[in-house]
Amino acid sequence: MRIEVSFYGFVRDLVTTPKLVIDTSDQTTVREVLDSVVKRHGERLRERLLSATGELAANVQVFVGEQPTTSLDQSIDHAHDHCAEVKVFVLSATAGG
Amino acid sequence: MQTENAQEDLWIPTTCGLCYSVCALKVHRVNGTVIKIEGNPESATNRGRLCPRGVSGIMLLYDPNRVNVPLKRTNPNKGLDVDPGWKEITWEEAIDTVAERLRKIRREDPRKLLMTGTVTTQDEVPFSRFFTMAFGTPNGWNSGAGNHCGTAEHLYGALLHASWAKQPDSDHCRYLLNFGSGVGSGSYYTVTGMAQRIAEARLRGMKHVAVDPFLSPSAEKADEWIPIRPGTDAAFALAMLNVLLHELNVYDAEYLKHHTNGPYLIGADGSYLRDETEKVPLIWDPVDAAAKPFHSPEIKDFALDGVYAVDGQRARPAFAVLKEHLAPFTAEWAEPITTIPAATIRRVAKEFAEEARIGSTVVIDGKALPYRPVAVMYFKGAQGHKNALLNCMALELLTEIVGASNVPGGLLGMNSCSVGEPETGQPAWIPKADRDGLMITGYWPSFPPPYPPKEVRATETIDLRGLIPTCPGSSGALPVVMADPKRFAVPYQIEMNLHLGSNYLMTFADPEAVARAFQNVFQVSFALFLDESTYLSDIVLPAASYLERLSHTADWMSSNAAVGEWCYHVRQPVVDPIAQRRSVCEVLLELVERLEMREEFYAFINLLLKLKEPHMLDPTRCYSWSEIVDRRYKSVFGEARGLEWFKKHGVLKWPKQAEEVYWKPSSSARVPIYFEWFKTLGEKVKAQADEIGIELDTSAFQPLPEWRPCRAHEENSPGYDFYAIYYKLPMQTFSGTYDNPWLDEVCQTNPFAYGVAINASAARQRGIEEGDWIEITSVATGHTVRGQAALTEGIHPEVIAIAGCGGHWSKYLPIANQDGKGLCFEWLIPVGLDNVDIPSLTQDTCVKVKVVKATDRGSKRSSRSSRLNDLNHLNDLNPG
Amino acid sequence: MVIDLKKCIGCTGCALVCKAENATPPGILWLRVVKHETGKYPQVRRVSVPLQCMHCAEPPCMEVCPTGATFQHPNGIVDIDAELCVGCRYCMMACPYDQRFFLSAERTYFPGHTTPFEQAGYQRHQAGVVSKCNFCTPRLQRGLEPACVANCMSRARTFGDLDDSNSEVSKLIRDRAGYQLHPELGTNPSIYYLPP
Ligand code: SF4
Ligand code: SF4
Ligand code: SF4
């Protein structure tokens, strides 16, 4: 299926095209999607998105469609027309004294 | 004011924007002119009252020195005193220039953009951070990182109280031990609300003991003032803990067992012993004589004392480790450090222990809750030191040990827990536990919250916060890194600063050093005034003040008192922006369009403002600022209560429930009294720092408190025999209000507002008399500031105290820049990592200075001086 | 009026809300807050004392006024009729509390510039006359409390009828041993202070 991955926030120094489309099998997970994105953009993107133990970093939020997900093992089912949308937000501090 | 022949006579509800207390206002407008600003009695936040700043907002609105048109710099040279040569330009030209710069930076490396804000604008700064986030930069700095900010205090706010700030329970507290915070006396949070509540508490008989080098506005109102040497509060607190645990044997065992990590077993390496299968911390059950996972339903009791063998390892409960650690810190040990007699420390500890009434309960809303009517408060004064992390830890543990944390009478987070408005159940947040059973905040105004511990990373940001993730807010390292990013392996340099109303040159440390870090940066300022920091700007845009703009939110987590009611306000313009002033948020929306980043920006707004369908922003169309504000209100408070409703009604309030205010007894989240992860985190920081090649003293990453001297304590240069300290007065907010002529007028009636408080005997020994001009030279920076001596018996003989951030020099602030309008304390404080607490990146704000009488005489203070010496009816007010 | 010195935090909000309410010109503060310190380090006490016209029952200022500009309302409030004031300033010398103010010349807060607020408000103040706190008589006429009472952020101020022994002010004075400033002068001020 076709997965549209959009990046938001503090990744633009690594991901020059904020939106990219990847083709995968019809059964895939968030982890696999991020893996293939990292392949394209380099290991530094992995460091930005994932913790040393391979989990999502504290400041990264991923949405599959409109649903937030905390688990990288969340599966992405083919939604409409074999298309799915994954949004990756990399947040940074908003306040502070 | 009487209003004859008025065609228009309106009272408009809105919200003050002159400090972070965000009081609700009713603004009286007659024929288009604002003639009075009053507190809105409907609001639970300020209950109809305003501080002097709030009242004086009219003069800010109409000040002819305000920036009214966009300006561009013509002088290519930049410097503290270099006139930028302002030239008026059109808004169109200004936006073109700014958009072009932003586009270029975003293409090259968006991290090169910095945003500097201030803590007093609770609306524009967070919204602008959405902009910078969508832009792709992680870099931001609030100038409060210097002398105003609680920094490390906020870290413990998160770890222990699930909130940014905290307050004593003004309804029930009976013993307030206050290490220099301004709570209830015109500074700190919810200024006007707390002034009323603490005044009531005084009448009710709450004892207030002020530990403060200066008889400050807060200490003036205390029942007892204990002068202390600056930066030694932790020694006092450690000695109190020692007396509590080793002499009086007073602690709240039930609280420690069920609400802290006190029973968690600590191994020889200082880390938790963990369960084999689940990897969660273990406790010792003395009934079964067995180690069990902390959350096991089989636990019959928790050991707080003792030594146990667990799988061949020697283990002790965290509380026992803490207790042993405190053994050397006796009252006698603390006496020479603090200059406070050991007997006084013992007495205060005893009073505190007795008044904590451990074991007692009180019935509130039909539920019996622990009653611990004691609280320990502190803020910048105790905290702003080289040893900030461990200082604050010592102070916080006093409240925790006696179980007075977030229970009736004790210290309350503001606001840790919200179940939401009755109709919509929003906004809602509740502290929760992580896998180790320790508390994660339900809400945190920044991102991510300080706990669970974050990873140590290479220095991706310009402020070392990636490397040092314990820093809770703005970083004291930013000007150091910005001056030399390569040294810190930061792979870029800041090229542009979006500058939002923060006069960072006067609110952090040595203005010269800070200016050096900023002078090669293209700076775009949204400004009310051409203040000192705009001397470094390339473009200045005329900003609308809080009376001229609409906000998506006038409130924030800590704008309501901990007790009482929830209250949410509107901020709407009471007059159209004067001249060419514009709202920052509206300008940002225009820039978003120009940069073609609408899709990303709206995504962040939807996410971070938690907009809900059908109110989420659709990137295929463009929204006005008021549409966005309306959608935010409707998403939180329901369809019927959008912007129009708020504009009309001004405030929405509802009562707090007991379990929101006193949430701890029913929460399963534990708080640390042993900060286990600090040690390993410190080791990781060290390793990473070594890899980068920077020398970093990480020895303060420790699980237990300690007092360590500041640089000032070890300074012995002859002649530098005073400590200089800074404090706040209710007549000014940071540096931003000094051009207000009304505030100026009342400051002139208070000898301490613009003068330098100095001990009368110490002054006279040096030939200094009341009103004399004195010169204060910093041993650390070599800079000298001048001011008039205000002699008082109410200050430690080793200390001089300077209020606020006066001493302006911008030629565009004709009221503030006159001689004798206060002093700029920052000239005395050096910029550098030596002067920063590494784990919290807190700037040390105490320094040794030389004080001499000035040889040339300035003008004496105005003749209607405030000190009437003939108030003989007050002479019988001697304490005793 | 009763001012509770135990509650008052010396914020000066009252001084400025008076200014806002009455649009007093630069240099004129009908209400000031002074600091009074007693004792020796470390046994020190510093108290904030708000001062304004005491509205004396026996006002020495009224006695010396040659034109009758200074007068007492039936409710006891001491007031000045600016039309009758000739600016001789005898009253300023007579006032033992230093609470009368002479406006020598019309001035604005920002030299050379009159803000819209000042345009609207300064019509009430003419140069060459003496002015002072009038207990916000125009507000009282509209049924409102004096501005400094309504705004005090520690709720230190209470306004009421001293002649009514059941009024809140009378009770406070009784219960908390309220006192006047300089009672020995025989002026019998209408402002009572509650001890800090
Ligand atoms: S306390 Fe702060 S928000 Fe309230 S009136 Fe004063 S300046 Fe305004
Ligand atoms: S407003 Fe109230 S608390 Fe503030 S100085 Fe005046 S009387 Fe005191
Ligand atoms: S009563 Fe009115 S006029 Fe008198 S000091 Fe108070 S605010 Fe000013």
JSON list of C-alpha atoms in Angstrom, two decimals, chain B residues 444-520:
[
{"chain": "B", "resi": 444, "resn": "TRP", "atom": "CA", "xyz": [3.45, 20.55, 31.85]},
{"chain": "B", "resi": 445, "resn": "PRO", "atom": "CA", "xyz": [3.62, 23.92, 30.11]},
{"chain": "B", "resi": 446, "resn": "SER", "atom": "CA", "xyz": [6.74, 22.94, 28.18]},
{"chain": "B", "resi": 447, "resn": "PHE", "atom": "CA", "xyz": [7.67, 19.79, 26.36]},
{"chain": "B", "resi": 448, "resn": "PRO", "atom": "CA", "xyz": [8.51, 17.10, 27.34]},
{"chain": "B", "resi": 449, "resn": "PRO", "atom": "CA", "xyz": [8.01, 17.08, 31.12]},
{"chain": "B", "resi": 450, "resn": "PRO", "atom": "CA", "xyz": [11.17, 16.62, 33.23]},
{"chain": "B", "resi": 451, "resn": "TYR", "atom": "CA", "xyz": [10.21, 13.11, 34.33]},
{"chain": "B", "resi": 452, "resn": "PRO", "atom": "CA", "xyz": [10.62, 10.34, 33.16]},
{"chain": "B", "resi": 453, "resn": "PRO", "atom": "CA", "xyz": [14.30, 11.14, 32.61]},
{"chain": "B", "resi": 454, "resn": "LYS", "atom": "CA", "xyz": [15.16, 12.10, 29.08]},
{"chain": "B", "resi": 455, "resn": "GLU", "atom": "CA", "xyz": [18.06, 10.82, 27.11]},
{"chain": "B", "resi": 456, "resn": "VAL", "atom": "CA", "xyz": [21.36, 12.54, 27.01]},
{"chain": "B", "resi": 457, "resn": "ARG", "atom": "CA", "xyz": [22.05, 13.61, 23.47]},
{"chain": "B", "resi": 458, "resn": "ALA", "atom": "CA", "xyz": [24.60, 15.50, 21.51]},
{"chain": "B", "resi": 459, "resn": "THR", "atom": "CA", "xyz": [24.10, 19.22, 21.76]},
{"chain": "B", "resi": 460, "resn": "GLU", "atom": "CA", "xyz": [21.48, 19.72, 19.09]},
{"chain": "B", "resi": 461, "resn": "THR", "atom": "CA", "xyz": [20.20, 22.90, 20.65]},
{"chain": "B", "resi": 462, "resn": "ILE", "atom": "CA", "xyz": [22.12, 26.09, 21.25]},
{"chain": "B", "resi": 463, "resn": "ASP", "atom": "CA", "xyz": [21.57, 25.94, 25.01]},
{"chain": "B", "resi": 464, "resn": "LEU", "atom": "CA", "xyz": [23.02, 22.52, 26.06]},
{"chain": "B", "resi": 465, "resn": "ARG", "atom": "CA", "xyz": [19.58, 21.22, 26.89]},
{"chain": "B", "resi": 466, "resn": "GLY", "atom": "CA", "xyz": [20.05, 18.14, 24.76]},
{"chain": "B", "resi": 467, "resn": "LEU", "atom": "CA", "xyz": [23.16, 17.29, 26.68]},
{"chain": "B", "resi": 468, "resn": "ILE", "atom": "CA", "xyz": [21.66, 18.24, 30.04]},
{"chain": "B", "resi": 469, "resn": "PRO", "atom": "CA", "xyz": [18.03, 17.16, 29.94]},
{"chain": "B", "resi": 470, "resn": "THR", "atom": "CA", "xyz": [17.41, 17.99, 33.61]},
{"chain": "B", "resi": 471, "resn": "CYS", "atom": "CA", "xyz": [17.22, 21.69, 32.78]},
{"chain": "B", "resi": 472, "resn": "PRO", "atom": "CA", "xyz": [13.51, 22.42, 33.18]},
{"chain": "B", "resi": 473, "resn": "GLY", "atom": "CA", "xyz": [13.20, 25.76, 31.45]},
{"chain": "B", "resi": 474, "resn": "SER", "atom": "CA", "xyz": [15.46, 28.35, 29.95]},
{"chain": "B", "resi": 475, "resn": "SER", "atom": "CA", "xyz": [19.12, 27.60, 30.05]},
{"chain": "B", "resi": 476, "resn": "GLY", "atom": "CA", "xyz": [21.86, 29.66, 31.64]},
{"chain": "B", "resi": 477, "resn": "ALA", "atom": "CA", "xyz": [24.24, 28.17, 29.09]},
{"chain": "B", "resi": 478, "resn": "LEU", "atom": "CA", "xyz": [22.73, 29.77, 25.98]},
{"chain": "B", "resi": 479, "resn": "PRO", "atom": "CA", "xyz": [24.92, 32.87, 25.72]},
{"chain": "B", "resi": 480, "resn": "VAL", "atom": "CA", "xyz": [27.98, 30.71, 26.37]},
{"chain": "B", "resi": 481, "resn": "VAL", "atom": "CA", "xyz": [27.19, 28.25, 23.61]},
{"chain": "B", "resi": 482, "resn": "MET", "atom": "CA", "xyz": [26.03, 30.95, 21.23]},
{"chain": "B", "resi": 483, "resn": "ALA", "atom": "CA", "xyz": [29.32, 32.75, 21.61]},
{"chain": "B", "resi": 484, "resn": "ASP", "atom": "CA", "xyz": [31.23, 29.65, 20.52]},
{"chain": "B", "resi": 485, "resn": "PRO", "atom": "CA", "xyz": [29.03, 26.84, 19.19]},
{"chain": "B", "resi": 486, "resn": "LYS", "atom": "CA", "xyz": [31.95, 24.88, 17.73]},
{"chain": "B", "resi": 487, "resn": "ARG", "atom": "CA", "xyz": [33.41, 24.35, 21.16]},
{"chain": "B", "resi": 488, "resn": "PHE", "atom": "CA", "xyz": [30.21, 22.55, 22.11]},
{"chain": "B", "resi": 489, "resn": "ALA", "atom": "CA", "xyz": [30.00, 20.63, 18.84]},
{"chain": "B", "resi": 490, "resn": "VAL", "atom": "CA", "xyz": [26.86, 22.48, 17.85]},
{"chain": "B", "resi": 491, "resn": "PRO", "atom": "CA", "xyz": [26.97, 22.21, 14.08]},
{"chain": "B", "resi": 492, "resn": "TYR", "atom": "CA", "xyz": [25.45, 25.60, 13.29]},
{"chain": "B", "resi": 493, "resn": "GLN", "atom": "CA", "xyz": [25.36, 29.19, 14.50]},
{"chain": "B", "resi": 494, "resn": "ILE", "atom": "CA", "xyz": [22.29, 31.26, 15.33]},
{"chain": "B", "resi": 495, "resn": "GLU", "atom": "CA", "xyz": [21.72, 33.68, 12.46]},
{"chain": "B", "resi": 496, "resn": "MET", "atom": "CA", "xyz": [18.39, 35.21, 13.31]},
{"chain": "B", "resi": 497, "resn": "ASN", "atom": "CA", "xyz": [16.51, 36.03, 16.45]},
{"chain": "B", "resi": 498, "resn": "LEU", "atom": "CA", "xyz": [12.77, 36.52, 16.63]},
{"chain": "B", "resi": 499, "resn": "HIS", "atom": "CA", "xyz": [12.73, 38.75, 19.62]},
{"chain": "B", "resi": 500, "resn": "LEU", "atom": "CA", "xyz": [9.50, 39.00, 21.59]},
{"chain": "B", "resi": 501, "resn": "GLY", "atom": "CA", "xyz": [9.51, 41.58, 24.30]},
{"chain": "B", "resi": 502, "resn": "SER", "atom": "CA", "xyz": [12.35, 40.25, 26.34]},
{"chain": "B", "resi": 503, "resn": "ASN", "atom": "CA", "xyz": [15.00, 42.72, 27.40]},
{"chain": "B", "resi": 504, "resn": "TYR", "atom": "CA", "xyz": [17.53, 39.93, 27.75]},
{"chain": "B", "resi": 505, "resn": "LEU", "atom": "CA", "xyz": [20.48, 42.29, 28.02]},
{"chain": "B", "resi": 506, "resn": "MET", "atom": "CA", "xyz": [19.14, 43.48, 31.36]},
{"chain": "B", "resi": 507, "resn": "THR", "atom": "CA", "xyz": [17.66, 40.33, 32.82]},
{"chain": "B", "resi": 508, "resn": "PHE", "atom": "CA", "xyz": [20.30, 37.67, 32.56]},
{"chain": "B", "resi": 509, "resn": "ALA", "atom": "CA", "xyz": [23.88, 38.57, 33.41]},
{"chain": "B", "resi": 510, "resn": "ASP", "atom": "CA", "xyz": [26.76, 40.77, 32.24]},
{"chain": "B", "resi": 511, "resn": "PRO", "atom": "CA", "xyz": [25.14, 42.79, 29.41]},
{"chain": "B", "resi": 512, "resn": "GLU", "atom": "CA", "xyz": [28.44, 43.13, 27.56]},
{"chain": "B", "resi": 513, "resn": "ALA", "atom": "CA", "xyz": [28.97, 39.39, 27.41]},
{"chain": "B", "resi": 514, "resn": "VAL", "atom": "CA", "xyz": [25.37, 38.73, 26.40]},
{"chain": "B", "resi": 515, "resn": "ALA", "atom": "CA", "xyz": [25.58, 41.41, 23.71]},
{"chain": "B", "resi": 516, "resn": "ARG", "atom": "CA", "xyz": [28.67, 39.76, 22.27]},
{"chain": "B", "resi": 517, "resn": "ALA", "atom": "CA", "xyz": [26.70, 36.55, 21.80]},
{"chain": "B", "resi": 518, "resn": "PHE", "atom": "CA", "xyz": [23.91, 38.39, 19.97]},
{"chain": "B", "resi": 519, "resn": "GLN", "atom": "CA", "xyz": [25.60, 41.06, 17.96]},
{"chain": "B", "resi": 520, "resn": "ASN", "atom": "CA", "xyz": [26.13, 39.07, 14.78]}
]
